[in-house]
PDB file of C-alpha atoms in Angstrom:
ATOM      1  CA  GLY A  23      17.916  15.939  39.642  1.00 68.00           C
ATOM      2  CA  ALA A  24      20.211  14.724  36.904  1.00 82.00           C
ATOM      3  CA  VAL A  25      20.803  16.898  33.859  1.00 89.00           C
ATOM      4  CA  VAL A  26      20.386  15.911  30.237  1.00 93.00           C
ATOM      5  CA  SER A  27      21.354  18.312  27.486  1.00 94.00           C
ATOM      6  CA  GLN A  28      20.575  18.378  23.792  1.00 96.00           C
ATOM      7  CA  HIS A  29      22.283  20.162  20.961  1.00 96.00           C
ATOM      8  CA  PRO A  30      21.252  21.989  18.925  1.00 96.00           C
ATOM      9  CA  SER A  31      18.093  23.404  20.484  1.00 94.00           C
ATOM     10  CA  ARG A  32      16.785  24.452  17.108  1.00 95.00           C
ATOM     11  CA  VAL A  33      17.784  23.614  13.554  1.00 96.00           C
ATOM     12  CA  ILE A  34      16.432  24.623  10.173  1.00 96.00           C
ATOM     13  CA  CYS A  35      17.601  22.697   7.146  1.00 95.00           C
ATOM     14  CA  LYS A  36      16.795  22.174   3.507  1.00 96.00           C
ATOM     15  CA  SER A  37      14.963  19.124   2.290  1.00 96.00           C
ATOM     16  CA  GLY A  38      17.333  16.281   1.455  1.00 96.00           C
ATOM     17  CA  THR A  39      20.031  17.186   3.959  1.00 96.00           C
ATOM     18  CA  SER A  40      20.968  15.230   7.079  1.00 97.00           C
ATOM     19  CA  VAL A  41      20.794  16.587  10.590  1.00 97.00           C
ATOM     20  CA  LYS A  42      22.542  15.273  13.697  1.00 97.00           C
ATOM     21  CA  ILE A  43      21.135  15.836  17.189  1.00 97.00           C
ATOM     22  CA  GLU A  44      23.225  15.133  20.274  1.00 97.00           C
ATOM     23  CA  CYS A  45      21.949  14.018  23.670  1.00 96.00           C
ATOM     24  CA  ARG A  46      24.273  14.095  26.656  1.00 95.00           C
ATOM     25  CA  SER A  47      23.900  13.065  30.276  1.00 93.00           C
ATOM     26  CA  LEU A  48      25.954  15.688  32.066  1.00 93.00           C
ATOM     27  CA  ASP A  49      26.394  14.338  35.568  1.00 89.00           C
ATOM     28  CA  PHE A  50      25.710  10.635  35.300  1.00 90.00           C
ATOM     29  CA  GLN A  51      26.381   7.676  33.065  1.00 91.00           C
ATOM     30  CA  ALA A  52      23.384   6.430  31.152  1.00 88.00           C
ATOM     31  CA  THR A  53      23.407   2.921  29.777  1.00 82.00           C
ATOM     32  CA  THR A  54      19.991   3.534  28.263  1.00 88.00           C
ATOM     33  CA  MET A  55      18.750   6.590  26.417  1.00 92.00           C
ATOM     34  CA  PHE A  56      15.457   7.116  24.626  1.00 93.00           C
ATOM     35  CA  TRP A  57      14.512   9.215  21.614  1.00 95.00           C
ATOM     36  CA  TYR A  58      11.028  10.676  21.309  1.00 95.00           C
ATOM     37  CA  ARG A  59       9.247  12.774  18.739  1.00 95.00           C
ATOM     38  CA  GLN A  60       6.513  15.211  19.662  1.00 90.00           C
ATOM     39  CA  PHE A  61       4.199  16.821  17.128  1.00 87.00           C
ATOM     40  CA  PRO A  62       2.146  19.882  18.142  1.00 82.00           C
ATOM     41  CA  LYS A  63      -0.703  19.003  20.492  1.00 77.00           C
ATOM     42  CA  GLN A  64       0.228  15.343  20.324  1.00 81.00           C
ATOM     43  CA  SER A  65       1.846  12.813  22.643  1.00 85.00           C
ATOM     44  CA  LEU A  66       5.505  12.107  22.953  1.00 89.00           C
ATOM     45  CA  MET A  67       6.035   9.115  20.704  1.00 91.00           C
ATOM     46  CA  LEU A  68       8.901   6.798  21.512  1.00 91.00           C
ATOM     47  CA  MET A  69      11.056   6.314  18.434  1.00 94.00           C
ATOM     48  CA  ALA A  70      13.820   4.118  19.725  1.00 93.00           C
ATOM     49  CA  THR A  71      15.709   2.870  22.743  1.00 91.00           C
ATOM     50  CA  SER A  72      19.436   3.368  22.612  1.00 89.00           C
ATOM     51  CA  ASN A  73      21.754   1.116  24.592  1.00 86.00           C
ATOM     52  CA  GLU A  74      25.423   1.927  24.961  1.00 83.00           C
ATOM     53  CA  GLY A  75      27.590  -0.277  22.791  1.00 82.00           C
ATOM     54  CA  SER A  76      24.771  -2.014  20.972  1.00 84.00           C
ATOM     55  CA  LYS A  77      22.262  -1.365  18.215  1.00 87.00           C
ATOM     56  CA  ALA A  78      19.230   0.721  18.981  1.00 91.00           C
ATOM     57  CA  THR A  79      15.817  -0.873  19.269  1.00 91.00           C
ATOM     58  CA  TYR A  80      13.311   0.915  17.077  1.00 93.00           C
ATOM     59  CA  GLU A  81       9.577   1.152  17.635  1.00 91.00           C
ATOM     60  CA  GLN A  82       7.237  -0.189  15.025  1.00 90.00           C
ATOM     61  CA  GLY A  83       6.856   2.185  12.107  1.00 92.00           C
ATOM     62  CA  VAL A  84      10.120   4.043  12.714  1.00 94.00           C
ATOM     63  CA  GLU A  85      12.580   3.698   9.819  1.00 94.00           C
ATOM     64  CA  LYS A  86      15.950   2.760  11.242  1.00 92.00           C
ATOM     65  CA  ASP A  87      17.744   3.717   8.026  1.00 94.00           C
ATOM     66  CA  LYS A  88      16.251   7.187   8.190  1.00 96.00           C
ATOM     67  CA  PHE A  89      16.753   7.800  11.891  1.00 96.00           C
ATOM     68  CA  LEU A  90      20.270   6.633  12.703  1.00 95.00           C
ATOM     69  CA  ILE A  91      21.065   6.293  16.379  1.00 94.00           C
ATOM     70  CA  ASN A  92      24.536   5.925  17.797  1.00 91.00           C
ATOM     71  CA  HIS A  93      25.161   5.472  21.515  1.00 89.00           C
ATOM     72  CA  ALA A  94      28.933   5.461  21.471  1.00 83.00           C
ATOM     73  CA  SER A  95      29.569   6.287  25.109  1.00 89.00           C
ATOM     74  CA  LEU A  96      27.793   6.223  28.448  1.00 90.00           C
ATOM     75  CA  THR A  97      27.103   9.941  28.242  1.00 93.00           C
ATOM     76  CA  LEU A  98      26.328  10.538  24.580  1.00 94.00           C
ATOM     77  CA  SER A  99      23.709   9.359  22.111  1.00 94.00           C
ATOM     78  CA  THR A 100      23.179  10.887  18.689  1.00 95.00           C
ATOM     79  CA  LEU A 101      20.177  10.858  16.384  1.00 97.00           C
ATOM     80  CA  THR A 102      20.808  11.572  12.719  1.00 97.00           C
ATOM     81  CA  VAL A 103      17.832  12.348  10.524  1.00 97.00           C
ATOM     82  CA  THR A 104      19.003  11.375   7.057  1.00 96.00           C
ATOM     83  CA  SER A 105      17.620  12.958   3.876  1.00 96.00           C
ATOM     84  CA  ALA A 106      15.208  15.041   5.913  1.00 96.00           C
ATOM     85  CA  HIS A 107      11.840  16.019   4.455  1.00 96.00           C
ATOM     86  CA  PRO A 108       9.274  18.569   5.627  1.00 96.00           C
ATOM     87  CA  GLU A 109       7.204  15.841   7.273  1.00 94.00           C
ATOM     88  CA  ASP A 110      10.183  15.151   9.567  1.00 96.00           C
ATOM     89  CA  SER A 111       9.754  18.601  11.068  1.00 95.00           C
ATOM     90  CA  SER A 112       9.016  18.013  14.737  1.00 95.00           C
ATOM     91  CA  PHE A 113      10.260  18.402  18.296  1.00 94.00           C
ATOM     92  CA  TYR A 114      12.775  15.673  19.110  1.00 96.00           C
ATOM     93  CA  ILE A 115      13.371  14.902  22.778  1.00 95.00           C
ATOM     94  CA  CYS A 116      15.842  12.500  24.311  1.00 96.00           C
ATOM     95  CA  SER A 117      15.819  11.072  27.788  1.00 93.00           C
ATOM     96  CA  ALA A 118      18.309   9.103  29.807  1.00 91.00           C
ATOM     97  CA  ARG A 119      17.940   6.721  32.703  1.00 86.00           C
ATOM     98  CA  ASP A 120      19.908   7.614  35.790  1.00 84.00           C
ATOM     99  CA  PRO A 121      20.890   4.325  37.426  1.00 81.00           C
ATOM    100  CA  ARG A 122      21.601   6.033  40.740  1.00 82.00           C
ATOM    101  CA  GLY A 123      18.471   5.308  42.751  1.00 66.00           C
ATOM    102  CA  GLY A 124      15.537   4.102  40.719  1.00 70.00           C
ATOM    103  CA  ASP A 125      16.424   4.474  37.041  1.00 72.00           C
ATOM    104  CA  GLU A 126      14.357   7.623  36.755  1.00 79.00           C
ATOM    105  CA  GLN A 127      14.183   9.050  33.252  1.00 85.00           C
ATOM    106  CA  PHE A 128      15.412  12.587  32.824  1.00 89.00           C
ATOM    107  CA  PHE A 129      14.465  14.434  29.686  1.00 92.00           C
ATOM    108  CA  GLY A 130      16.519  16.777  27.599  1.00 94.00           C
ATOM    109  CA  PRO A 131      15.173  20.202  26.598  1.00 93.00           C
ATOM    110  CA  GLY A 132      14.347  19.034  23.084  1.00 94.00           C
ATOM    111  CA  THR A 133      15.425  20.004  19.586  1.00 96.00           C
ATOM    112  CA  ARG A 134      13.069  21.782  17.223  1.00 95.00           C
ATOM    113  CA  LEU A 135      13.718  20.579  13.669  1.00 96.00           C
ATOM    114  CA  THR A 136      12.250  22.483  10.752  1.00 96.00           C
ATOM    115  CA  VAL A 137      12.807  21.101   7.268  1.00 96.00           C
ATOM    116  CA  LEU A 138      12.118  23.537   4.474  1.00 95.00           C
TER     117      LEU A 138
ATOM    118  CA  GLN B  10      -8.680   4.127  19.954  1.00 68.00           C
ATOM    119  CA  LYS B  11      -5.535   5.698  21.395  1.00 76.00           C
ATOM    120  CA  GLU B  12      -3.932   3.895  24.315  1.00 88.00           C
ATOM    121  CA  VAL B  13      -3.941   7.091  26.370  1.00 93.00           C
ATOM    122  CA  GLU B  14      -6.444   9.898  25.965  1.00 93.00           C
ATOM    123  CA  GLN B  15      -5.900  13.337  27.432  1.00 93.00           C
ATOM    124  CA  ASP B  16      -7.814  16.518  26.711  1.00 85.00           C
ATOM    125  CA  PRO B  17      -5.248  18.964  25.275  1.00 79.00           C
ATOM    126  CA  GLY B  18      -7.135  21.993  26.586  1.00 83.00           C
ATOM    127  CA  PRO B  19      -6.099  24.755  26.782  1.00 91.00           C
ATOM    128  CA  LEU B  20      -7.266  25.224  30.339  1.00 94.00           C
ATOM    129  CA  SER B  21      -7.210  28.670  31.926  1.00 96.00           C
ATOM    130  CA  VAL B  22      -7.920  29.248  35.624  1.00 96.00           C
ATOM    131  CA  PRO B  23      -7.514  32.134  38.077  1.00 97.00           C
ATOM    132  CA  GLU B  24      -4.774  32.021  40.677  1.00 97.00           C
ATOM    133  CA  GLY B  25      -5.817  30.034  43.731  1.00 97.00           C
ATOM    134  CA  ALA B  26      -8.219  27.764  41.855  1.00 97.00           C
ATOM    135  CA  ILE B  27      -8.228  23.992  42.145  1.00 97.00           C
ATOM    136  CA  VAL B  28      -7.175  22.388  38.875  1.00 97.00           C
ATOM    137  CA  SER B  29      -8.233  18.923  37.784  1.00 96.00           C
ATOM    138  CA  LEU B  30      -6.367  17.187  34.974  1.00 97.00           C
ATOM    139  CA  ASN B  31      -7.419  13.781  33.701  1.00 96.00           C
ATOM    140  CA  CYS B  32      -6.448  10.900  31.464  1.00 97.00           C
ATOM    141  CA  THR B  33      -8.127   7.710  30.411  1.00 96.00           C
ATOM    142  CA  TYR B  34      -6.450   4.643  29.053  1.00 95.00           C
ATOM    143  CA  SER B  35      -7.336   1.370  27.425  1.00 94.00           C
ATOM    144  CA  ASN B  36      -4.462  -0.998  28.284  1.00 91.00           C
ATOM    145  CA  SER B  37      -5.300  -2.841  31.487  1.00 92.00           C
ATOM    146  CA  ALA B  38      -1.667  -3.937  31.805  1.00 90.00           C
ATOM    147  CA  PHE B  39      -0.589  -0.448  32.841  1.00 91.00           C
ATOM    148  CA  GLN B  40       0.453  -0.452  36.490  1.00 90.00           C
ATOM    149  CA  TYR B  41       2.585   2.658  36.868  1.00 90.00           C
ATOM    150  CA  PHE B  42       1.101   6.079  36.338  1.00 93.00           C
ATOM    151  CA  MET B  43       3.086   9.271  36.033  1.00 93.00           C
ATOM    152  CA  TRP B  44       2.475  12.973  35.656  1.00 96.00           C
ATOM    153  CA  TYR B  45       5.048  15.158  33.951  1.00 95.00           C
ATOM    154  CA  ARG B  46       5.193  18.927  33.716  1.00 95.00           C
ATOM    155  CA  GLN B  47       6.613  20.502  30.586  1.00 92.00           C
ATOM    156  CA  TYR B  48       7.383  24.182  30.373  1.00 90.00           C
ATOM    157  CA  SER B  49       7.532  25.840  26.984  1.00 84.00           C
ATOM    158  CA  ARG B  50      10.591  24.779  24.959  1.00 78.00           C
ATOM    159  CA  LYS B  51      11.745  22.442  27.727  1.00 83.00           C
ATOM    160  CA  GLY B  52      11.723  18.699  28.207  1.00 87.00           C
ATOM    161  CA  PRO B  53       9.209  17.057  30.551  1.00 91.00           C
ATOM    162  CA  GLU B  54      10.049  16.710  34.235  1.00 91.00           C
ATOM    163  CA  LEU B  55       8.549  14.067  36.503  1.00 90.00           C
ATOM    164  CA  LEU B  56       6.058  15.461  38.993  1.00 93.00           C
ATOM    165  CA  MET B  57       4.585  12.369  40.578  1.00 91.00           C
ATOM    166  CA  TYR B  58       4.175   8.690  40.022  1.00 87.00           C
ATOM    167  CA  THR B  59       1.827   6.170  41.562  1.00 90.00           C
ATOM    168  CA  TYR B  60       1.591   2.424  41.443  1.00 86.00           C
ATOM    169  CA  SER B  61      -1.754   0.703  40.863  1.00 84.00           C
ATOM    170  CA  SER B  62      -4.899   2.296  42.282  1.00 84.00           C
ATOM    171  CA  GLY B  63      -5.058   4.859  45.035  1.00 86.00           C
ATOM    172  CA  ASN B  64      -4.075   8.391  45.918  1.00 91.00           C
ATOM    173  CA  LYS B  65      -0.743  10.078  46.408  1.00 93.00           C
ATOM    174  CA  GLU B  66      -0.223  13.551  47.756  1.00 95.00           C
ATOM    175  CA  ASP B  67       2.823  15.811  47.458  1.00 94.00           C
ATOM    176  CA  GLY B  68       2.350  19.350  48.647  1.00 96.00           C
ATOM    177  CA  ARG B  69      -0.284  21.031  46.499  1.00 97.00           C
ATOM    178  CA  PHE B  70      -0.432  18.084  44.103  1.00 97.00           C
ATOM    179  CA  THR B  71      -2.579  14.966  44.452  1.00 97.00           C
ATOM    180  CA  ALA B  72      -2.531  12.080  41.998  1.00 96.00           C
ATOM    181  CA  GLN B  73      -5.410   9.627  41.852  1.00 96.00           C
ATOM    182  CA  VAL B  74      -5.639   6.345  40.008  1.00 96.00           C
ATOM    183  CA  ASP B  75      -8.820   4.350  39.446  1.00 94.00           C
ATOM    184  CA  LYS B  76      -7.803   1.208  37.615  1.00 93.00           C
ATOM    185  CA  SER B  77     -11.344  -0.150  37.511  1.00 93.00           C
ATOM    186  CA  SER B  78     -12.376   2.847  35.413  1.00 94.00           C
ATOM    187  CA  LYS B  79      -8.995   3.203  33.705  1.00 94.00           C
ATOM    188  CA  TYR B  80      -8.954   6.822  34.777  1.00 95.00           C
ATOM    189  CA  ILE B  81      -6.252   8.912  36.411  1.00 96.00           C
ATOM    190  CA  SER B  82      -6.300  12.452  37.729  1.00 96.00           C
ATOM    191  CA  LEU B  83      -3.953  15.134  38.926  1.00 97.00           C
ATOM    192  CA  PHE B  84      -5.289  17.819  41.239  1.00 97.00           C
ATOM    193  CA  ILE B  85      -3.466  21.058  41.870  1.00 97.00           C
ATOM    194  CA  ARG B  86      -4.620  23.046  44.900  1.00 97.00           C
ATOM    195  CA  ASP B  87      -4.077  26.777  45.321  1.00 97.00           C
ATOM    196  CA  SER B  88      -2.791  27.028  41.760  1.00 97.00           C
ATOM    197  CA  GLN B  89      -0.049  29.559  41.063  1.00 97.00           C
ATOM    198  CA  PRO B  90       1.019  31.343  37.864  1.00 97.00           C
ATOM    199  CA  SER B  91       4.223  29.304  38.057  1.00 96.00           C
ATOM    200  CA  ASP B  92       2.104  26.179  37.548  1.00 97.00           C
ATOM    201  CA  SER B  93       1.389  27.364  34.000  1.00 97.00           C
ATOM    202  CA  ALA B  94       2.761  24.592  31.799  1.00 96.00           C
ATOM    203  CA  THR B  95       1.709  21.552  29.825  1.00 94.00           C
ATOM    204  CA  TYR B  96       0.946  18.517  31.965  1.00 96.00           C
ATOM    205  CA  LEU B  97       1.424  15.082  30.459  1.00 95.00           C
ATOM    206  CA  CYS B  98       0.180  11.849  31.894  1.00 96.00           C
ATOM    207  CA  ALA B  99       2.173   8.723  31.213  1.00 93.00           C
ATOM    208  CA  MET B 100       1.838   5.092  32.098  1.00 92.00           C
ATOM    209  CA  SER B 101       3.701   1.826  31.789  1.00 89.00           C
ATOM    210  CA  SER B 102       3.206  -1.812  32.606  1.00 87.00           C
ATOM    211  CA  ASP B 103       6.360  -2.935  34.379  1.00 76.00           C
ATOM    212  CA  THR B 104       8.251  -0.180  36.133  1.00 67.00           C
ATOM    213  CA  TYR B 105       7.785   3.534  36.035  1.00 56.00           C
ATOM    214  CA  ASN B 106      10.492   3.769  33.452  1.00 57.00           C
ATOM    215  CA  ASN B 107       9.678   0.837  31.282  1.00 62.00           C
ATOM    216  CA  ASN B 108      10.206   1.045  27.567  1.00 69.00           C
ATOM    217  CA  ASP B 109       6.483   0.585  26.983  1.00 79.00           C
ATOM    218  CA  MET B 110       5.689   3.920  28.604  1.00 84.00           C
ATOM    219  CA  ARG B 111       2.924   5.779  26.768  1.00 89.00           C
ATOM    220  CA  PHE B 112       2.170   9.463  27.067  1.00 92.00           C
ATOM    221  CA  GLY B 113      -1.005  11.477  26.816  1.00 93.00           C
ATOM    222  CA  ALA B 114      -1.076  14.442  24.456  1.00 91.00           C
ATOM    223  CA  GLY B 115      -0.677  16.879  27.342  1.00 93.00           C
ATOM    224  CA  THR B 116      -3.018  19.531  28.745  1.00 95.00           C
ATOM    225  CA  ARG B 117      -1.868  23.125  28.481  1.00 94.00           C
ATOM    226  CA  LEU B 118      -2.658  24.979  31.694  1.00 96.00           C
ATOM    227  CA  THR B 119      -2.531  28.729  32.251  1.00 96.00           C
ATOM    228  CA  VAL B 120      -2.974  30.138  35.752  1.00 97.00           C
ATOM    229  CA  LYS B 121      -3.795  33.827  35.593  1.00 97.00           C
ATOM    230  CA  PRO B 122      -2.696  36.158  38.418  1.00 95.00           C
TER     231      PRO B 122
END
């Protein structure tokens, strides 16, 4: 299957700082990428849909000024958590659609964010 | 009421047992039903998907969908320690990758040797 990577895998930051998470499709071009958040023992919650070259579409209740998404190329989308607070601590997972045969979504390994 | 309900477990079974994992849902518009497996500290990977009601079998895995009851199941036969993971159900209304895809909370499964 296609490979999606995320960097960093784990980040610890102080409250009030900003954190950038990268999502890359390694062996295919992804016109659409998704960002999810997963709290312990809870579902993956879709935060936003990122389309290359256009503004992201955010789900209801997700602050677009707090979670900045940039999909600058067909293989890279970034999520920046601005002015992070402890309640933003979570597991952030991206996924990308592989247009070769069925648009299957492939998930990245996730980024564990801890805000102190 | 959550759109998708899934018992988070944990579920522990001996090697060789038959495992049954289940989800219920409330949105009758869902047509595509998926099961993902997520190992610790990894992203989910697609195991199986089915469209509408019915059964689908792939090796030791069988997925069942009962739309009339809004109930889906994943059965694992002859379970192996390597099956130990969290299993998430997911469903969507249009295609199996639609943006309205909703996930269950995931059931953590441990298969003991």
